[in-house]
PDB file of C-alpha atoms and ligand atoms in Angstrom:
ATOM      1  CA  UNK C  25      58.097 -54.534 -41.789  1.00  0.00           C
ATOM      2  CA  UNK C  26      57.707 -54.962 -38.365  1.00  0.00           C
ATOM      3  CA  UNK C  27      58.746 -58.012 -36.031  1.00  0.00           C
ATOM      4  CA  UNK C  28      56.556 -58.666 -32.951  1.00  0.00           C
ATOM      5  CA  UNK C  29      57.420 -61.368 -30.673  1.00  0.00           C
ATOM      6  CA  UNK C  30      55.688 -63.400 -27.515  1.00  0.00           C
ATOM      7  CA  UNK C  31      57.053 -63.815 -24.237  1.00  0.00           C
ATOM      8  CA  UNK C  32      56.349 -66.378 -21.460  1.00  0.00           C
ATOM      9  CA  UNK C  33      54.115 -68.636 -23.521  1.00  0.00           C
ATOM     10  CA  UNK C  34      55.420 -71.814 -22.647  1.00  0.00           C
ATOM     11  CA  UNK C  35      54.404 -72.806 -18.632  1.00  0.00           C
ATOM     12  CA  UNK C  36      57.572 -74.437 -17.887  1.00  0.00           C
ATOM     13  CA  UNK C  37      59.475 -71.453 -19.500  1.00  0.00           C
ATOM     14  CA  UNK C  38      58.208 -69.086 -17.598  1.00  0.00           C
ATOM     15  CA  UNK C  39      59.343 -71.669 -14.185  1.00  0.00           C
ATOM     16  CA  UNK C  40      62.642 -71.331 -15.314  1.00  0.00           C
ATOM     17  CA  UNK C  41      62.800 -67.778 -15.183  1.00  0.00           C
ATOM     18  CA  UNK C  42      60.851 -67.110 -12.277  1.00  0.00           C
ATOM     19  CA  UNK C  43      57.993 -65.156 -14.252  1.00  0.00           C
ATOM     20  CA  UNK C  44      54.543 -66.049 -13.378  1.00  0.00           C
ATOM     21  CA  UNK C  45      52.361 -66.971 -16.424  1.00  0.00           C
ATOM     22  CA  UNK C  46      50.340 -63.660 -17.306  1.00  0.00           C
ATOM     23  CA  UNK C  47      46.880 -64.124 -18.546  1.00  0.00           C
ATOM     24  CA  UNK C  48      47.163 -62.081 -21.019  1.00  0.00           C
ATOM     25  CA  UNK C  49      50.105 -62.487 -23.699  1.00  0.00           C
ATOM     26  CA  UNK C  50      53.278 -60.519 -23.321  1.00  0.00           C
ATOM     27  CA  UNK C  51      54.442 -58.546 -26.073  1.00  0.00           C
ATOM     28  CA  UNK C  52      57.562 -56.451 -27.016  1.00  0.00           C
ATOM     29  CA  UNK C  53      59.126 -55.899 -30.351  1.00  0.00           C
ATOM     30  CA  UNK C  54      62.215 -56.089 -32.633  1.00  0.00           C
ATOM     31  CA  UNK C  55      62.975 -53.426 -35.364  1.00  0.00           C
ATOM     32  CA  UNK C  56      64.392 -54.011 -38.726  1.00  0.00           C
ATOM     33  CA  UNK C  57      67.392 -53.585 -38.597  1.00  0.00           C
ATOM     34  CA  UNK C  58      67.333 -56.473 -35.660  1.00  0.00           C
ATOM     35  CA  UNK C  59      66.754 -59.466 -38.741  1.00  0.00           C
ATOM     36  CA  UNK C  60      70.411 -61.598 -38.649  1.00  0.00           C
ATOM     37  CA  UNK C  61      71.829 -60.731 -42.563  1.00  0.00           C
ATOM     38  CA  UNK C  62      73.453 -63.956 -43.455  1.00  0.00           C
ATOM     39  CA  UNK C  63      74.593 -66.780 -41.609  1.00  0.00           C
ATOM     40  CA  UNK C  64      77.400 -65.562 -38.875  1.00  0.00           C
ATOM     41  CA  UNK C  65      76.546 -63.191 -36.043  1.00  0.00           C
ATOM     42  CA  UNK C  66      79.474 -61.267 -33.587  1.00  0.00           C
ATOM     43  CA  UNK C  67      78.946 -61.872 -30.010  1.00  0.00           C
ATOM     44  CA  UNK C  68      78.223 -57.945 -28.962  1.00  0.00           C
ATOM     45  CA  UNK C  69      80.850 -56.382 -26.469  1.00  0.00           C
ATOM     46  CA  UNK C  70      77.496 -55.544 -24.167  1.00  0.00           C
ATOM     47  CA  UNK C  71      76.022 -58.745 -22.374  1.00  0.00           C
ATOM     48  CA  UNK C  72      78.475 -61.118 -21.398  1.00  0.00           C
ATOM     49  CA  UNK C  73      75.897 -63.302 -21.069  1.00  0.00           C
ATOM     50  CA  UNK C  74      73.988 -63.574 -24.159  1.00  0.00           C
ATOM     51  CA  UNK C  75      71.646 -66.363 -24.627  1.00  0.00           C
ATOM     52  CA  UNK C  76      69.377 -68.383 -27.319  1.00  0.00           C
ATOM     53  CA  UNK C  77      65.807 -69.158 -27.136  1.00  0.00           C
ATOM     54  CA  UNK C  78      64.630 -71.040 -29.836  1.00  0.00           C
ATOM     55  CA  UNK C  79      60.864 -70.328 -31.573  1.00  0.00           C
ATOM     56  CA  UNK C  80      58.335 -71.061 -33.789  1.00  0.00           C
ATOM     57  CA  UNK C  81      58.256 -67.544 -35.885  1.00  0.00           C
ATOM     58  CA  UNK C  82      55.058 -66.918 -38.518  1.00  0.00           C
ATOM     59  CA  UNK C  83      55.136 -65.158 -41.456  1.00  0.00           C
ATOM     60  CA  UNK C  84      51.743 -62.806 -41.332  1.00  0.00           C
ATOM     61  CA  UNK C  85      50.582 -63.127 -45.500  1.00  0.00           C
ATOM     62  CA  UNK C  86      48.028 -60.168 -45.446  1.00  0.00           C
ATOM     63  CA  UNK C  87      46.928 -57.322 -43.928  1.00  0.00           C
ATOM     64  CA  UNK C  88      44.702 -56.691 -40.816  1.00  0.00           C
ATOM     65  CA  UNK C  89      43.294 -55.386 -37.635  1.00  0.00           C
ATOM     66  CA  UNK C  90      41.510 -56.457 -35.121  1.00  0.00           C
ATOM     67  CA  UNK C  91      41.522 -59.456 -36.621  1.00  0.00           C
ATOM     68  CA  UNK C  92      38.918 -62.624 -34.638  1.00  0.00           C
ATOM     69  CA  UNK C  93      40.264 -66.163 -33.497  1.00  0.00           C
ATOM     70  CA  UNK C  94      37.920 -67.397 -36.145  1.00  0.00           C
ATOM     71  CA  UNK C  95      39.861 -65.958 -38.944  1.00  0.00           C
ATOM     72  CA  UNK C  96      43.478 -65.484 -37.457  1.00  0.00           C
ATOM     73  CA  UNK C  97      44.152 -68.489 -40.225  1.00  0.00           C
ATOM     74  CA  UNK C  98      43.682 -66.589 -43.638  1.00  0.00           C
ATOM     75  CA  UNK C  99      46.552 -64.451 -42.533  1.00  0.00           C
ATOM     76  CA  UNK C 100      49.772 -66.546 -41.935  1.00  0.00           C
ATOM     77  CA  UNK C 101      51.005 -69.765 -44.380  1.00  0.00           C
ATOM     78  CA  UNK C 102      54.247 -70.569 -43.859  1.00  0.00           C
ATOM     79  CA  UNK C 103      56.526 -70.698 -40.443  1.00  0.00           C
ATOM     80  CA  UNK C 104      60.100 -71.197 -39.209  1.00  0.00           C
ATOM     81  CA  UNK C 105      61.497 -71.161 -36.620  1.00  0.00           C
ATOM     82  CA  UNK C 106      63.815 -68.265 -35.202  1.00  0.00           C
ATOM     83  CA  UNK C 107      65.430 -67.310 -32.961  1.00  0.00           C
ATOM     84  CA  UNK C 108      64.761 -64.106 -30.296  1.00  0.00           C
ATOM     85  CA  UNK C 109      68.550 -63.844 -28.753  1.00  0.00           C
ATOM     86  CA  UNK C 110      68.194 -61.929 -25.652  1.00  0.00           C
ATOM     87  CA  UNK C 111      71.494 -60.278 -23.451  1.00  0.00           C
ATOM     88  CA  UNK C 112      70.374 -61.795 -20.366  1.00  0.00           C
ATOM     89  CA  UNK C 113      72.779 -59.984 -18.467  1.00  0.00           C
ATOM     90  CA  UNK C 114      71.030 -56.857 -19.756  1.00  0.00           C
ATOM     91  CA  UNK C 115      67.493 -58.188 -19.637  1.00  0.00           C
ATOM     92  CA  UNK C 116      67.430 -58.852 -15.935  1.00  0.00           C
ATOM     93  CA  UNK C 117      69.033 -55.423 -14.668  1.00  0.00           C
ATOM     94  CA  UNK C 118      66.463 -53.825 -17.036  1.00  0.00           C
ATOM     95  CA  UNK C 119      63.475 -55.513 -15.035  1.00  0.00           C
ATOM     96  CA  UNK C 120      64.917 -54.765 -11.579  1.00  0.00           C
ATOM     97  CA  UNK C 121      64.747 -51.015 -12.160  1.00  0.00           C
ATOM     98  CA  UNK C 122      61.158 -51.982 -13.728  1.00  0.00           C
ATOM     99  CA  UNK C 123      62.583 -50.751 -17.215  1.00  0.00           C
ATOM    100  CA  UNK C 124      61.852 -51.725 -20.895  1.00  0.00           C
ATOM    101  CA  UNK C 125      64.529 -54.506 -22.484  1.00  0.00           C
ATOM    102  CA  UNK C 126      64.674 -53.187 -25.987  1.00  0.00           C
ATOM    103  CA  UNK C 127      68.642 -52.974 -25.853  1.00  0.00           C
ATOM    104  CA  UNK C 128      68.403 -56.803 -24.431  1.00  0.00           C
ATOM    105  CA  UNK C 129      66.095 -58.035 -27.268  1.00  0.00           C
ATOM    106  CA  UNK C 130      66.056 -55.701 -30.402  1.00  0.00           C
ATOM    107  CA  UNK C 131      69.681 -55.422 -30.643  1.00  0.00           C
ATOM    108  CA  UNK C 132      71.177 -55.910 -33.864  1.00  0.00           C
ATOM    109  CA  UNK C 133      71.152 -59.138 -35.238  1.00  0.00           C
ATOM    110  CA  UNK C 134      68.933 -60.569 -32.433  1.00  0.00           C
ATOM    111  CA  UNK C 135      66.456 -62.210 -34.447  1.00  0.00           C
ATOM    112  CA  UNK C 136      67.473 -64.997 -36.793  1.00  0.00           C
ATOM    113  CA  UNK C 137      64.869 -66.330 -39.258  1.00  0.00           C
ATOM    114  CA  UNK C 138      65.347 -69.256 -40.636  1.00  0.00           C
ATOM    115  CA  UNK C 139      63.552 -70.553 -44.181  1.00  0.00           C
ATOM    116  CA  UNK C 140      60.127 -70.909 -44.046  1.00  0.00           C
ATOM    117  CA  UNK C 141      57.792 -73.587 -45.256  1.00  0.00           C
ATOM    118  CA  UNK C 142      54.442 -74.109 -45.559  1.00  0.00           C
ATOM    119  CA  UNK C 143      52.372 -75.541 -42.997  1.00  0.00           C
ATOM    120  CA  UNK C 144      51.818 -78.061 -42.092  1.00  0.00           C
ATOM    121  CA  UNK C 145      47.724 -79.628 -41.859  1.00  0.00           C
ATOM    122  CA  UNK C 146      46.164 -77.265 -39.789  1.00  0.00           C
ATOM    123  CA  UNK C 147      46.084 -77.946 -35.761  1.00  0.00           C
ATOM    124  CA  UNK C 148      48.744 -80.454 -36.450  1.00  0.00           C
ATOM    125  CA  UNK C 149      50.819 -80.023 -33.666  1.00  0.00           C
ATOM    126  CA  UNK C 150      54.668 -78.424 -34.939  1.00  0.00           C
ATOM    127  CA  UNK C 151      57.227 -79.963 -32.959  1.00  0.00           C
ATOM    128  CA  UNK C 152      60.940 -78.102 -33.311  1.00  0.00           C
ATOM    129  CA  UNK C 153      64.589 -77.658 -32.016  1.00  0.00           C
ATOM    130  CA  UNK C 154      67.472 -76.450 -31.671  1.00  0.00           C
ATOM    131  CA  UNK C 155      71.394 -77.767 -31.920  1.00  0.00           C
ATOM    132  CA  UNK C 156      74.061 -75.993 -30.801  1.00  0.00           C
ATOM    133  CA  UNK C 157      77.568 -77.534 -31.815  1.00  0.00           C
ATOM    134  CA  UNK C 158      75.049 -80.384 -33.223  1.00  0.00           C
ATOM    135  CA  UNK C 159      73.731 -81.531 -30.126  1.00  0.00           C
ATOM    136  CA  UNK C 160      69.964 -80.515 -29.096  1.00  0.00           C
ATOM    137  CA  UNK C 161      69.601 -78.086 -26.775  1.00  0.00           C
ATOM    138  CA  UNK C 162      66.292 -77.237 -27.189  1.00  0.00           C
ATOM    139  CA  UNK C 163      63.094 -78.784 -28.191  1.00  0.00           C
ATOM    140  CA  UNK C 164      59.601 -78.066 -28.310  1.00  0.00           C
ATOM    141  CA  UNK C 165      56.083 -78.273 -29.639  1.00  0.00           C
ATOM    142  CA  UNK C 166      53.543 -75.918 -30.507  1.00  0.00           C
ATOM    143  CA  UNK C 167      50.304 -77.790 -28.120  1.00  0.00           C
ATOM    144  CA  UNK C 168      52.367 -76.859 -24.964  1.00  0.00           C
ATOM    145  CA  UNK C 169      51.554 -73.428 -26.272  1.00  0.00           C
ATOM    146  CA  UNK C 170      50.386 -71.100 -23.165  1.00  0.00           C
ATOM    147  CA  UNK C 171      48.539 -68.742 -26.232  1.00  0.00           C
ATOM    148  CA  UNK C 172      47.988 -70.685 -29.736  1.00  0.00           C
ATOM    149  CA  UNK C 173      49.084 -68.732 -32.842  1.00  0.00           C
ATOM    150  CA  UNK C 174      45.217 -67.972 -33.527  1.00  0.00           C
ATOM    151  CA  UNK C 175      44.427 -66.115 -29.993  1.00  0.00           C
ATOM    152  CA  UNK C 176      47.807 -64.629 -30.277  1.00  0.00           C
ATOM    153  CA  UNK C 177      47.287 -63.279 -34.102  1.00  0.00           C
ATOM    154  CA  UNK C 178      43.716 -62.139 -32.171  1.00  0.00           C
ATOM    155  CA  UNK C 179      45.169 -60.354 -29.284  1.00  0.00           C
ATOM    156  CA  UNK C 180      48.155 -58.642 -31.044  1.00  0.00           C
ATOM    157  CA  UNK C 181      45.580 -56.969 -33.777  1.00  0.00           C
ATOM    158  CA  UNK C 182      43.633 -55.044 -31.500  1.00  0.00           C
ATOM    159  CA  UNK C 183      47.174 -52.900 -31.143  1.00  0.00           C
ATOM    160  CA  UNK C 184      49.095 -53.468 -34.417  1.00  0.00           C
ATOM    161  CA  UNK C 185      47.439 -53.470 -37.824  1.00  0.00           C
ATOM    162  CA  UNK C 186      49.719 -56.530 -39.354  1.00  0.00           C
ATOM    163  CA  UNK C 187      50.852 -56.128 -43.118  1.00  0.00           C
ATOM    164  CA  UNK C 188      52.196 -58.652 -44.814  1.00  0.00           C
ATOM    165  CA  UNK C 189      55.706 -59.819 -44.408  1.00  0.00           C
ATOM    166  CA  UNK C 190      55.753 -58.909 -40.836  1.00  0.00           C
ATOM    167  CA  UNK C 191      56.547 -61.944 -38.521  1.00  0.00           C
ATOM    168  CA  UNK C 192      55.386 -63.535 -35.548  1.00  0.00           C
ATOM    169  CA  UNK C 193      57.574 -64.155 -32.388  1.00  0.00           C
ATOM    170  CA  UNK C 194      55.731 -67.240 -30.952  1.00  0.00           C
ATOM    171  CA  UNK C 195      57.997 -67.565 -27.486  1.00  0.00           C
ATOM    172  CA  UNK C 196      60.239 -70.153 -26.147  1.00  0.00           C
ATOM    173  CA  UNK C 197      60.064 -73.087 -24.626  1.00  0.00           C
ATOM    174  CA  UNK C 198      62.331 -74.184 -21.474  1.00  0.00           C
ATOM    175  CA  UNK C 199      65.913 -74.963 -22.333  1.00  0.00           C
ATOM    176  CA  UNK C 200      66.962 -72.047 -23.010  1.00  0.00           C
ATOM    177  CA  UNK C 201      70.737 -71.392 -22.019  1.00  0.00           C
ATOM    178  CA  UNK C 202      74.223 -69.194 -23.027  1.00  0.00           C
ATOM    179  CA  UNK C 203      76.446 -69.217 -26.843  1.00  0.00           C
ATOM    180  CA  UNK C 204      79.627 -68.236 -26.870  1.00  0.00           C
ATOM    181  CA  UNK C 205      82.109 -67.489 -29.345  1.00  0.00           C
ATOM    182  CA  UNK C 206      82.697 -70.909 -31.797  1.00  0.00           C
ATOM    183  CA  UNK C 207      79.186 -72.116 -31.354  1.00  0.00           C
ATOM    184  CA  UNK C 208      77.359 -73.008 -34.282  1.00  0.00           C
ATOM    185  CA  UNK C 209      73.481 -73.247 -33.676  1.00  0.00           C
ATOM    186  CA  UNK C 210      70.991 -75.511 -35.954  1.00  0.00           C
ATOM    187  CA  UNK C 211      66.776 -74.520 -35.817  1.00  0.00           C
ATOM    188  CA  UNK C 212      64.665 -77.282 -36.823  1.00  0.00           C
ATOM    189  CA  UNK C 213      61.500 -78.263 -37.319  1.00  0.00           C
ATOM    190  CA  UNK C 214      60.632 -82.317 -36.888  1.00  0.00           C
ATOM    191  CA  UNK C 215      64.426 -82.927 -38.643  1.00  0.00           C
ATOM    192  CA  UNK C 216      64.264 -80.418 -41.196  1.00  0.00           C
ATOM    193  CA  UNK C 217      67.238 -78.301 -40.863  1.00  0.00           C
ATOM    194  CA  UNK C 218      65.911 -74.309 -41.103  1.00  0.00           C
ATOM    195  CA  UNK C 219      68.706 -71.212 -40.142  1.00  0.00           C
ATOM    196  CA  UNK C 220      72.992 -72.674 -39.414  1.00  0.00           C
ATOM    197  CA  UNK C 221      74.196 -69.993 -38.111  1.00  0.00           C
ATOM    198  CA  UNK C 222      78.204 -69.557 -36.580  1.00  0.00           C
ATOM    199  CA  UNK C 223      78.807 -67.749 -33.747  1.00  0.00           C
ATOM    200  CA  UNK C 224      81.616 -65.285 -33.751  1.00  0.00           C
TER     201      UNK C 224
HETATM  202 ZN1   ZN I 328      61.415 -64.761 -26.340  1.00  0.00          ZN
END
């Protein structure tokens, strides 16, 4: 099982991190060991600037390679929200040096995945949000993605065979920010809570 992640898929978020919008999706991966087990996340010692990035996550339901965009819908049926936890200080150091950023994004517990729900009616925009200590800190809508679900599936499957159970994090909207020990994070699609985690 692998976790494929997309960066810079919302124009407003690219802007807030001073990143250019790319002509093709920005792709990186997290290993299986990055999946958070349980509802408690322990703040890692190697960072002083841990950020949440709330994202829509698709579950792949069929094996495939070189998937054409028009058939991409056959490869996912369920969706949830998740967090792509990012050690922003480490990521900035790595970016400055032009080095890979896995230590900043692929560490243990860095992938939060909510409960999956069936995809809403085809092509209906999906609204999602993140609450920190009960207050809304991030909102997003699938209609604001630069690359659609189907475009992403077609793109990544040129390089990586998709397997049933693989996850696709589809990028974060604007509003990323820090978390601290003691925080509670809840992710929702529309008004349905799908994860609830505690930072310790
Ligand atoms: Zn992200």
